Amino acid sequence: MTHPAQPKASHFINGEYVEDTAGTPIPVIYAATGEQIATVYAATPAIVEQALSTAKEAQKAWAKMTGTERGRILRRAADIMRERNHELSVLETYDTGKPLQETLVADATSGADALEYFGGLAGSLTGEHIPMGEDWVYTVREALGLCVGIGAWNYPTQIACWKGAPALACGNSMVFKPSETTPLCALKVAEILHEAGAPAGIYNVIQGMGEVGGALVTDPRVDKVSLTGSVPTGKKVYAAAAEGMKHVTMELGGKSPLIIFDDADIDNAVGGAINGNFYSSGQVCSNGTRVFVQKGIKEKFLARLAERTGNAILGDPMDEATSFGPMVTENQMNIVLGYIEKGKEEGARVVCGGARADMPGYYIQPTVFADVTDDMTIAREEIFGPVMSVLDFETEEEVVARANDTEFGLSAGVFTNDFSRAHRVIGQLEAGSCFINSYNDAPVEAPFGGVKASGVGRENSKEAIKHFSQVKSVYVRMGDVEAAF
Ligand code: NAD
């Protein structure tokens, strides 16, 4: 019998499901059991062509609609996503292995927020009028044209919407390629947009590995590329886009600092560290994986952290009581286990976890290392799993310098009850998305993205509009033209 997660076909192009079994088969494995639940096929050159040509063609009429009309379609799609939240959350759990307890509140709901927010903004995207004496300049905010979205595997529904919603609101079309690890959810986003009234071709989804991503990025018809992925992939995609002078948004990896001062509320700080390391089993780009704890409270913090981490419920992700799921793939599990071994070898102290969980599926115990030093591999490289490194510090000046001593700059957090210190420290941290007495909140109203190697551009908020549109300026002369001859 076909598994309920199996999609009707691999691709969604020009308003319908399309199959081409000549492409490389991509198995979809459920991380909680290791069983294959679906198969999709990577896009062949013919599929890539179909996706790009229909999206290119459809964009012209879409851009001519009023923003209010486009926005209405996006908001209708948001409503459909919310109505189907349970079904979409179950699919998200099959796609990623994340527990239903999370997917019910963080995935289709976050995608719907983006569709609603950008749908609401679409009607108010305007240029400005600049008086020049009797002459004037006016500006027009125009769509870029055909945009490509490429996703990572940790938030397949959310990423498809965070890229699609602002792109479509501005009058662009999009071809979206999900991660080959989690190919299922983006198809539902395309289906729902179509059902909500999006014209055929406005949002196409095709499957494939990096090769298919590469074919999209280098196509001369494409005007913009928005990637969520790792820094090495980001460098390749950014370079390929530069060849064609295309716009880019790069949402890449991180190794973010979370700084806890000795005057902080310990339970809130522990909660922030848990949210910033163990949500989605640590597979979150903005995670605060370098937890700097001021020396005086170190043992108290670690004791409370170990106690609360012990309350994590590892189990069947479809059981809503489960609060901690598996790694997305066996490969990702092995990478993370390799880092845990490295941490032990390099002399960090295991406070809790530190091994694979004794159960089927790709589960790793939530792991806390203490006595981590800045030079250790686990303090320098992005692990993308449930591995928290706790480092000690003494002074504010010292911790700011150490927190910034990394190539990454996605997020940063500070816990303290001294508000002038909180703002002073955040002001010095090299990061795009920051938190005071909190961690990892990502509402659609707030800009999201990194500095340094963590990325270029911002997603969400009004900032995203700037990255999916361009400004035309028009000088209007009322009088005669003066010329030298
Ligand atoms: P990845 O870089 O391996 O792949 C990302 C996507 O790029 C995939 O769809 C992949 O098929 C595609 N790709 C690979 N090579 C390509 C190429 N040459 N041309 C075009 N496309 C190509 O990343 P991943 O393992 O899927 O995801 C994990 C990474 O993503 C982590 O580093 C994580 O921090 C990052 N991430 C960042 C954010 C953010 O918003 N900043 C969010 C989630 C994940």
Coordinates of C-alpha atoms and ligand atoms in Angstrom, one line a residue:
M1 CA 0.0 0.0 0.0
T2 CA 1.2 3.5 -0.8
H3 CA 2.4 5.4 2.3
P4 CA 0.2 8.5 3.0
A5 CA 3.4 10.7 2.6
Q6 CA 3.9 9.7 -1.0
P7 CA 3.1 12.7 -3.2
K8 CA 1.0 12.5 -6.3
A9 CA 4.1 13.3 -8.4
S10 CA 7.6 14.7 -7.9
H11 CA 7.1 18.2 -9.2
F12 CA 4.4 20.9 -9.3
I13 CA 4.7 22.9 -12.4
N14 CA 2.3 25.3 -14.1
G15 CA -0.6 24.5 -11.8
E16 CA -0.3 20.7 -11.8
Y17 CA 1.6 17.7 -10.5
V18 CA 4.2 16.5 -13.1
E19 CA 6.2 13.3 -13.1
D20 CA 9.3 12.3 -15.0
T21 CA 10.7 9.0 -13.8
A22 CA 13.7 9.4 -16.0
G23 CA 15.3 11.5 -13.2
T24 CA 17.4 10.0 -10.4
P25 CA 15.2 8.4 -7.8
I26 CA 15.4 10.2 -4.4
P27 CA 14.2 8.0 -1.5
V28 CA 12.4 9.7 1.4
I29 CA 13.3 8.1 4.7
Y30 CA 11.3 8.6 7.9
A31 CA 14.0 9.4 10.4
A32 CA 12.1 7.9 13.4
T33 CA 12.1 4.4 11.9
G34 CA 14.5 4.4 9.0
E35 CA 11.8 3.1 6.7
Q36 CA 11.4 4.5 3.1
I37 CA 8.0 6.2 3.0
A38 CA 8.1 7.8 -0.5
T39 CA 10.2 8.3 -3.6
V40 CA 10.5 11.3 -5.8
Y41 CA 12.6 11.8 -9.0
A42 CA 15.2 14.5 -9.5
A43 CA 14.2 17.0 -12.2
T44 CA 15.5 16.1 -15.7
P45 CA 16.7 18.9 -18.0
A46 CA 13.2 18.8 -19.5
I47 CA 11.5 19.4 -16.2
V48 CA 13.9 22.2 -15.3
E49 CA 13.1 23.8 -18.6
Q50 CA 9.3 23.4 -18.1
A51 CA 9.6 25.0 -14.6
L52 CA 11.6 27.9 -15.7
S53 CA 9.8 28.7 -18.9
T54 CA 6.3 28.6 -17.4
A55 CA 7.4 30.7 -14.4
K56 CA 9.0 33.2 -16.7
E57 CA 5.9 33.5 -18.8
A58 CA 3.4 33.6 -15.9
Q59 CA 5.3 36.4 -14.1
K60 CA 4.4 39.1 -16.6
A61 CA 0.6 39.0 -15.9
W62 CA 1.1 38.4 -12.2
A63 CA 3.2 41.6 -11.9
K64 CA 0.4 43.5 -13.7
M65 CA -2.2 42.6 -11.1
T66 CA -2.7 45.0 -8.3
G67 CA -0.9 44.3 -5.1
T68 CA -4.3 44.0 -3.3
E69 CA -5.3 41.2 -5.8
R70 CA -2.0 39.4 -5.3
G71 CA -2.2 39.8 -1.5
R72 CA -5.7 38.4 -1.4
I73 CA -4.5 35.2 -3.0
L74 CA -1.6 34.9 -0.5
R75 CA -3.9 35.5 2.4
R76 CA -6.4 32.9 1.1
A77 CA -3.4 30.5 1.0
A78 CA -2.6 31.3 4.6
D79 CA -6.2 30.5 5.6
I80 CA -6.0 27.1 3.8
M81 CA -2.7 26.3 5.5
R82 CA -4.1 27.0 8.9
E83 CA -7.3 24.9 8.2
R84 CA -5.0 22.0 7.2
N85 CA -2.5 22.6 9.9
H86 CA -2.8 19.1 11.4
E87 CA -2.4 17.3 8.1
L88 CA 0.5 19.5 7.0
S89 CA 2.2 19.1 10.4
V90 CA 2.0 15.3 10.1
L91 CA 3.6 15.5 6.6
E92 CA 6.3 17.9 8.0
T93 CA 7.0 15.3 10.7
Y94 CA 7.3 12.5 8.1
D95 CA 9.6 14.7 6.0
T96 CA 11.9 15.8 8.8
G97 CA 11.3 13.5 11.8
K98 CA 10.6 16.6 14.0
P99 CA 8.1 15.8 16.7
L100 CA 4.4 16.7 16.1
Q101 CA 4.5 18.7 19.3
E102 CA 6.8 21.1 17.4
T103 CA 5.5 20.9 13.8
L104 CA 1.9 21.7 15.0
V105 CA 3.0 25.1 16.1
A106 CA 6.1 26.0 14.2
D107 CA 5.9 25.0 10.5
A108 CA 2.6 25.3 8.5
T109 CA 1.7 28.0 11.1
S110 CA 4.9 29.9 10.4
G111 CA 4.4 29.5 6.7
A112 CA 0.8 30.8 7.0
D113 CA 2.1 33.8 9.0
A114 CA 4.5 34.7 6.1
L115 CA 1.7 34.3 3.5
E116 CA -0.6 36.5 5.6
Y117 CA 2.0 39.1 6.5
F118 CA 3.3 39.6 2.9
G119 CA -0.2 39.2 1.5
G120 CA -1.2 42.2 3.8
L121 CA 1.8 44.3 2.6
A122 CA 1.3 43.6 -1.1
G123 CA -1.3 46.3 -1.6
S124 CA 0.9 49.0 0.0
L125 CA 4.1 48.6 -1.9
T126 CA 4.7 52.0 -3.5
G127 CA 7.5 54.3 -4.7
E128 CA 7.9 57.9 -3.7
H129 CA 7.6 61.3 -5.1
I130 CA 10.7 63.6 -4.9
P131 CA 10.1 67.3 -5.6
M132 CA 12.8 69.0 -7.7
G133 CA 11.5 72.6 -7.9
E134 CA 9.0 72.5 -10.7
D135 CA 10.3 69.2 -11.9
W136 CA 10.1 66.0 -9.9
V137 CA 11.3 62.4 -9.6
Y138 CA 9.1 59.5 -8.9
T139 CA 10.2 56.0 -8.1
V140 CA 8.5 52.7 -8.8
R141 CA 9.0 49.6 -6.8
E142 CA 9.1 46.8 -9.4
A143 CA 9.4 43.1 -9.3
L144 CA 12.7 41.5 -10.0
G145 CA 11.2 38.9 -12.3
L146 CA 11.8 35.2 -12.0
C147 CA 13.3 34.2 -8.6
V148 CA 14.7 30.9 -7.6
G149 CA 14.4 29.5 -4.0
I150 CA 16.6 26.7 -2.7
G151 CA 15.9 25.2 0.7
A152 CA 17.7 23.4 3.5
W153 CA 16.1 20.3 5.2
N154 CA 15.3 21.6 8.6
Y155 CA 12.1 23.7 7.9
P156 CA 10.8 22.6 4.5
T157 CA 7.4 24.2 4.8
Q158 CA 8.6 27.4 6.5
I159 CA 11.5 27.9 4.0
A160 CA 9.2 27.4 1.0
C161 CA 6.8 30.1 2.4
W162 CA 9.5 32.5 3.8
K163 CA 10.9 32.8 0.3
G164 CA 7.7 32.4 -1.8
A165 CA 5.5 34.8 0.1
P166 CA 7.6 38.0 -0.2
A167 CA 8.6 37.0 -3.8
L168 CA 5.0 36.7 -4.9
A169 CA 3.8 39.7 -3.0
C170 CA 6.2 41.9 -5.0
G171 CA 5.0 40.5 -8.3
N172 CA 7.8 37.9 -8.9
S173 CA 7.3 34.3 -9.9
M174 CA 9.4 31.5 -8.1
V175 CA 10.8 28.2 -8.9
F176 CA 11.5 26.5 -5.6
K177 CA 13.8 23.5 -5.1
P178 CA 13.5 21.9 -1.7
S179 CA 16.4 20.0 -0.1
E180 CA 16.6 16.5 -1.5
T181 CA 16.4 15.2 2.1
T182 CA 13.0 16.7 2.7
P183 CA 11.2 17.0 -0.7
L184 CA 7.6 16.6 0.4
C185 CA 6.3 19.7 2.1
A186 CA 7.0 22.4 -0.6
L187 CA 4.8 20.5 -3.0
K188 CA 1.9 21.1 -0.6
V189 CA 2.7 24.8 -0.5
A190 CA 2.6 25.0 -4.3
E191 CA -0.7 23.0 -4.3
I192 CA -2.3 25.3 -1.7
L193 CA -1.1 28.5 -3.5
H194 CA -2.7 27.2 -6.7
E195 CA -5.9 26.3 -4.9
A196 CA -6.0 29.8 -3.4
G197 CA -6.0 31.3 -6.9
A198 CA -2.3 31.8 -7.8
P199 CA -2.1 31.6 -11.6
A200 CA -0.4 28.5 -13.1
G201 CA 3.4 28.8 -13.2
I202 CA 3.7 31.5 -10.5
Y203 CA 5.1 29.1 -7.9
N204 CA 6.7 25.9 -9.3
V205 CA 8.4 23.2 -7.2
I206 CA 11.0 20.9 -8.7
Q207 CA 13.1 18.2 -7.0
G208 CA 16.8 17.4 -7.1
M209 CA 20.2 17.6 -5.6
G210 CA 22.8 20.4 -5.9
E211 CA 23.0 19.8 -9.7
V212 CA 19.4 20.9 -10.2
G213 CA 20.0 23.8 -7.9
G214 CA 23.0 24.7 -10.0
A215 CA 21.0 24.5 -13.3
L216 CA 18.5 27.0 -11.8
V217 CA 21.1 29.4 -10.5
T218 CA 23.0 29.6 -13.8
D219 CA 20.0 30.0 -16.1
P220 CA 20.0 33.5 -17.7
R221 CA 16.2 33.9 -17.3
V222 CA 16.6 33.9 -13.5
D223 CA 16.9 37.3 -11.8
K224 CA 17.4 36.3 -8.2
V225 CA 18.4 33.4 -6.0
S226 CA 17.5 33.0 -2.4
L227 CA 19.3 30.1 -0.7
T228 CA 19.0 28.6 2.8
G229 CA 21.9 26.2 3.3
S230 CA 25.4 25.8 4.5
V231 CA 28.3 28.3 4.1
P232 CA 30.2 26.2 1.5
T233 CA 27.0 25.9 -0.6
G234 CA 26.4 29.6 -0.1
K235 CA 29.8 30.5 -1.5
K236 CA 29.2 28.3 -4.6
V237 CA 25.7 29.7 -5.3
Y238 CA 26.7 33.3 -4.6
A239 CA 29.6 33.0 -7.1
A240 CA 27.4 31.4 -9.7
A241 CA 24.8 34.1 -9.3
A242 CA 27.5 36.8 -9.6
E243 CA 28.4 35.5 -13.0
G244 CA 24.9 36.5 -14.2
M245 CA 24.8 39.6 -11.9
K246 CA 21.8 38.2 -10.2
H247 CA 20.4 39.4 -6.9
V248 CA 20.9 37.0 -3.9
T249 CA 19.7 36.3 -0.4
M250 CA 22.0 33.9 1.5
E251 CA 20.7 32.4 4.7
L252 CA 23.6 30.3 5.9
G253 CA 25.0 28.6 8.9
G254 CA 26.1 29.8 12.3
K255 CA 28.0 29.1 15.6
S256 CA 26.2 31.7 17.6
P257 CA 27.0 32.9 21.1
L258 CA 24.6 32.9 24.0
I259 CA 26.0 34.9 26.9
I260 CA 24.7 34.4 30.4
F261 CA 25.8 36.9 33.0
D262 CA 25.8 36.1 36.7
D263 CA 22.8 38.4 37.5
A264 CA 20.5 36.6 35.0
D265 CA 17.4 34.6 36.1
I266 CA 18.9 31.1 36.0
D267 CA 15.8 29.3 35.0
N268 CA 15.1 31.7 32.1
A269 CA 18.7 31.4 31.0
V270 CA 18.5 27.6 31.1
G271 CA 15.2 27.8 29.1
G272 CA 16.9 30.0 26.5
A273 CA 19.9 27.6 26.3
I274 CA 17.5 24.6 25.8
N275 CA 15.4 26.5 23.1
G276 CA 18.7 27.6 21.5
N277 CA 20.2 24.1 21.3
F278 CA 17.6 21.3 21.5
Y279 CA 14.6 22.5 19.5
S280 CA 14.3 20.5 16.3
S281 CA 17.0 18.3 17.8
G282 CA 19.5 21.1 17.4
Q283 CA 19.0 21.4 13.6
V284 CA 18.4 25.1 13.6
C285 CA 20.8 27.6 11.9
S286 CA 20.5 30.3 14.5
N287 CA 21.2 28.1 17.5
G288 CA 23.2 29.6 20.3
T289 CA 25.6 26.6 20.5
R290 CA 28.4 28.5 22.3
V291 CA 26.9 29.2 25.7
F292 CA 29.2 31.5 27.6
V293 CA 28.4 31.3 31.4
Q294 CA 29.9 33.8 33.9
K295 CA 32.1 31.8 36.3
G296 CA 30.2 32.5 39.5
I297 CA 27.0 30.8 38.4
K298 CA 28.6 28.0 36.3
E299 CA 27.9 25.0 38.5
K300 CA 24.4 26.2 39.4
F301 CA 23.6 26.7 35.8
L302 CA 24.9 23.3 34.7
A303 CA 23.1 21.5 37.5
R304 CA 19.7 23.1 36.5
L305 CA 20.4 22.5 32.8
A306 CA 21.2 18.8 33.3
E307 CA 18.1 18.4 35.5
R308 CA 15.8 20.0 32.9
T309 CA 17.5 18.3 29.9
G310 CA 16.7 15.1 31.7
N311 CA 13.0 15.8 31.2
A312 CA 13.3 15.6 27.4
I313 CA 10.9 12.9 26.0
L314 CA 12.5 11.0 23.2
G315 CA 10.1 8.8 21.3
D316 CA 7.6 8.5 18.5
P317 CA 7.5 11.9 16.9
M318 CA 3.8 11.4 16.1
D319 CA 3.0 11.1 19.8
E320 CA 2.3 14.7 21.0
A321 CA 4.0 14.0 24.3
T322 CA 7.3 13.5 22.6
S323 CA 9.5 16.6 22.9
F324 CA 12.7 15.5 21.2
G325 CA 13.0 13.8 17.8
P326 CA 15.7 12.1 15.7
M327 CA 18.3 13.6 13.4
V328 CA 17.0 14.1 9.9
T329 CA 19.1 11.3 8.4
E330 CA 21.5 8.5 9.4
N331 CA 24.3 10.5 7.8
Q332 CA 23.5 13.6 9.8
M333 CA 23.4 11.5 13.0
N334 CA 26.9 10.1 12.2
I335 CA 28.3 13.6 11.6
V336 CA 27.0 14.8 14.9
L337 CA 28.2 11.6 16.7
G338 CA 31.6 12.3 15.2
Y339 CA 31.6 15.8 16.7
I340 CA 30.6 14.4 20.1
E341 CA 33.6 12.0 20.0
K342 CA 35.8 15.0 19.0
G343 CA 34.6 16.9 22.0
K344 CA 35.5 14.0 24.3
E345 CA 38.9 13.5 22.7
E346 CA 39.7 17.2 23.0
G347 CA 39.0 17.2 26.7
A348 CA 35.5 18.7 27.1
R349 CA 33.4 17.3 30.0
V350 CA 30.1 15.5 29.2
V351 CA 27.5 16.9 31.6
C352 CA 24.6 14.9 30.0
G353 CA 23.9 12.9 26.9
G354 CA 27.0 12.2 24.8
A355 CA 25.8 9.2 22.8
R356 CA 23.2 7.8 20.4
A357 CA 19.9 7.0 22.1
D358 CA 19.2 3.3 22.5
M359 CA 16.2 3.0 20.3
P360 CA 15.3 2.6 16.6
G361 CA 15.7 5.7 14.3
Y362 CA 18.4 8.3 14.2
Y363 CA 18.1 9.7 17.8
I364 CA 21.0 11.3 19.6
Q365 CA 20.7 12.2 23.3
P366 CA 20.6 15.9 24.0
T367 CA 24.2 16.6 24.9
V368 CA 25.9 19.2 27.1
F369 CA 29.6 19.7 27.2
A370 CA 31.2 21.9 29.9
D371 CA 34.7 23.2 30.3
V372 CA 34.8 23.8 26.5
T373 CA 37.6 26.1 25.3
D374 CA 37.5 28.5 22.3
D375 CA 40.0 26.4 20.3
M376 CA 38.0 23.1 20.5
T377 CA 36.4 21.8 17.3
I378 CA 33.0 21.7 19.0
A379 CA 33.3 25.4 19.8
R380 CA 34.4 26.4 16.3
E381 CA 32.4 24.4 13.8
E382 CA 28.7 24.3 13.1
I383 CA 27.5 20.9 14.3
F384 CA 23.7 21.1 13.4
G385 CA 22.7 18.7 16.1
P386 CA 21.8 18.6 19.8
V387 CA 25.3 19.5 21.1
M388 CA 25.6 22.4 23.5
S389 CA 29.1 23.7 24.4
V390 CA 29.3 25.6 27.7
L391 CA 32.3 27.9 28.0
D392 CA 33.3 30.0 31.1
F393 CA 34.0 33.7 31.1
E394 CA 34.9 36.3 33.7
T395 CA 34.4 39.8 32.2
E396 CA 32.1 41.5 29.8
E397 CA 35.0 42.8 27.6
E398 CA 36.5 39.3 27.4
V399 CA 33.2 37.6 26.5
V400 CA 32.4 40.1 23.7
A401 CA 35.8 39.6 22.1
R402 CA 35.5 35.8 22.3
A403 CA 31.9 35.7 21.1
N404 CA 32.9 37.7 18.0
D405 CA 36.0 35.5 17.3
T406 CA 34.3 33.4 14.6
E407 CA 33.7 33.5 10.8
F408 CA 29.9 33.3 11.5
G409 CA 27.5 36.0 12.5
L410 CA 24.0 34.7 12.3
S411 CA 22.6 35.2 15.9
A412 CA 23.5 36.2 19.4
G413 CA 21.8 36.3 22.8
V414 CA 22.4 37.9 26.2
F415 CA 20.8 37.0 29.5
T416 CA 21.1 39.6 32.2
N417 CA 18.9 41.7 34.5
D418 CA 21.1 44.8 33.9
F419 CA 19.5 46.4 30.9
S420 CA 22.2 48.9 30.1
R421 CA 24.6 46.0 29.9
A422 CA 22.3 44.0 27.7
H423 CA 22.1 46.7 25.1
R424 CA 25.8 47.6 25.4
V425 CA 26.8 44.0 24.8
I426 CA 24.3 43.3 22.0
G427 CA 25.5 46.5 20.4
Q428 CA 29.0 45.1 20.1
L429 CA 28.1 41.6 18.9
E430 CA 28.6 40.8 15.3
A431 CA 25.3 39.1 14.5
G432 CA 22.2 39.8 12.4
S433 CA 19.4 38.3 14.6
C434 CA 19.8 39.0 18.4
F435 CA 17.9 38.3 21.5
I436 CA 17.8 39.8 25.0
N437 CA 16.6 37.5 27.8
S438 CA 15.2 35.1 25.1
Y439 CA 16.5 32.9 22.3
N440 CA 15.4 31.9 18.8
D441 CA 12.1 33.8 18.5
A442 CA 11.6 34.3 14.7
P443 CA 8.3 36.2 14.1
V444 CA 7.6 37.2 10.5
E445 CA 7.5 40.8 11.6
A446 CA 11.2 40.8 12.5
P447 CA 14.1 40.8 10.0
F448 CA 16.0 37.5 10.0
G449 CA 19.5 36.9 8.7
G450 CA 23.2 37.0 9.3
V451 CA 26.3 39.0 8.9
K452 CA 29.9 37.8 8.1
A453 CA 29.9 34.3 6.6
S454 CA 26.4 33.7 7.8
G455 CA 24.8 35.4 4.9
V456 CA 23.6 38.3 2.8
G457 CA 20.2 40.0 2.9
R458 CA 17.3 39.5 5.2
E459 CA 14.2 37.3 5.2
N460 CA 10.8 38.3 6.8
S461 CA 9.6 41.8 7.8
K462 CA 9.6 44.8 5.4
E463 CA 13.3 44.2 4.8
A464 CA 12.4 41.1 2.7
I465 CA 10.5 43.4 0.3
K466 CA 13.7 45.2 -0.5
H467 CA 15.3 42.0 -1.4
F468 CA 12.6 40.9 -3.8
S469 CA 12.0 44.2 -5.6
Q470 CA 14.0 46.9 -7.2
V471 CA 13.5 50.7 -7.6
K472 CA 13.1 52.5 -10.9
S473 CA 13.5 56.2 -10.7
V474 CA 11.9 58.6 -13.3
Y475 CA 13.0 62.2 -13.7
V476 CA 10.2 64.4 -15.1
R477 CA 11.1 67.8 -16.6
M478 CA 8.3 70.4 -16.9
G479 CA 10.3 73.1 -18.8
D480 CA 12.6 73.2 -21.8
V481 CA 15.7 71.1 -22.1
E482 CA 19.0 73.1 -22.0
A483 CA 21.8 71.6 -24.0
A484 CA 25.4 72.7 -24.7
F485 CA 24.8 72.7 -28.4
Ligands
NAD1 P1 23.3 22.4 2.1 O1 24.1 23.6 1.9 O2 23.9 21.1 2.0 O3 22.1 22.4 1.0 C1 21.2 23.5 0.9 C2 20.5 23.4 -0.4 O4 21.4 23.7 -1.5 C3 19.9 22.0 -0.8 O5 18.7 22.2 -1.4 C4 20.9 21.5 -1.8 O6 20.4 20.6 -2.8 C5 21.3 22.8 -2.5 N1 22.6 22.8 -3.2 C6 23.7 22.1 -2.9 N2 24.7 22.4 -3.7 C7 24.3 23.3 -4.6 C8 24.8 24.0 -5.7 N3 26.1 23.8 -6.1 N4 24.0 24.9 -6.4 C9 22.7 25.1 -6.0 N5 22.2 24.4 -5.0 C10 22.9 23.6 -4.3 O7 22.5 22.6 3.5 P2 21.6 21.6 4.3 O8 22.6 20.5 4.8 O9 20.4 21.2 3.5 O10 21.2 22.5 5.5 C11 21.9 22.7 6.6 C12 22.6 24.0 6.5 O11 21.7 25.1 6.3 C13 23.3 24.4 7.8 O12 24.5 25.0 7.6 C14 22.3 25.5 8.4 O13 22.9 26.3 9.3 C15 21.8 26.1 7.2 N6 20.5 26.8 7.5 C16 20.5 28.1 7.5 C17 19.3 28.8 7.8 C18 19.2 30.3 7.8 O14 18.1 30.8 7.7 N7 20.3 31.0 8.0 C19 18.1 28.0 8.0 C20 18.2 26.6 8.0 C21 19.4 26.0 7.7

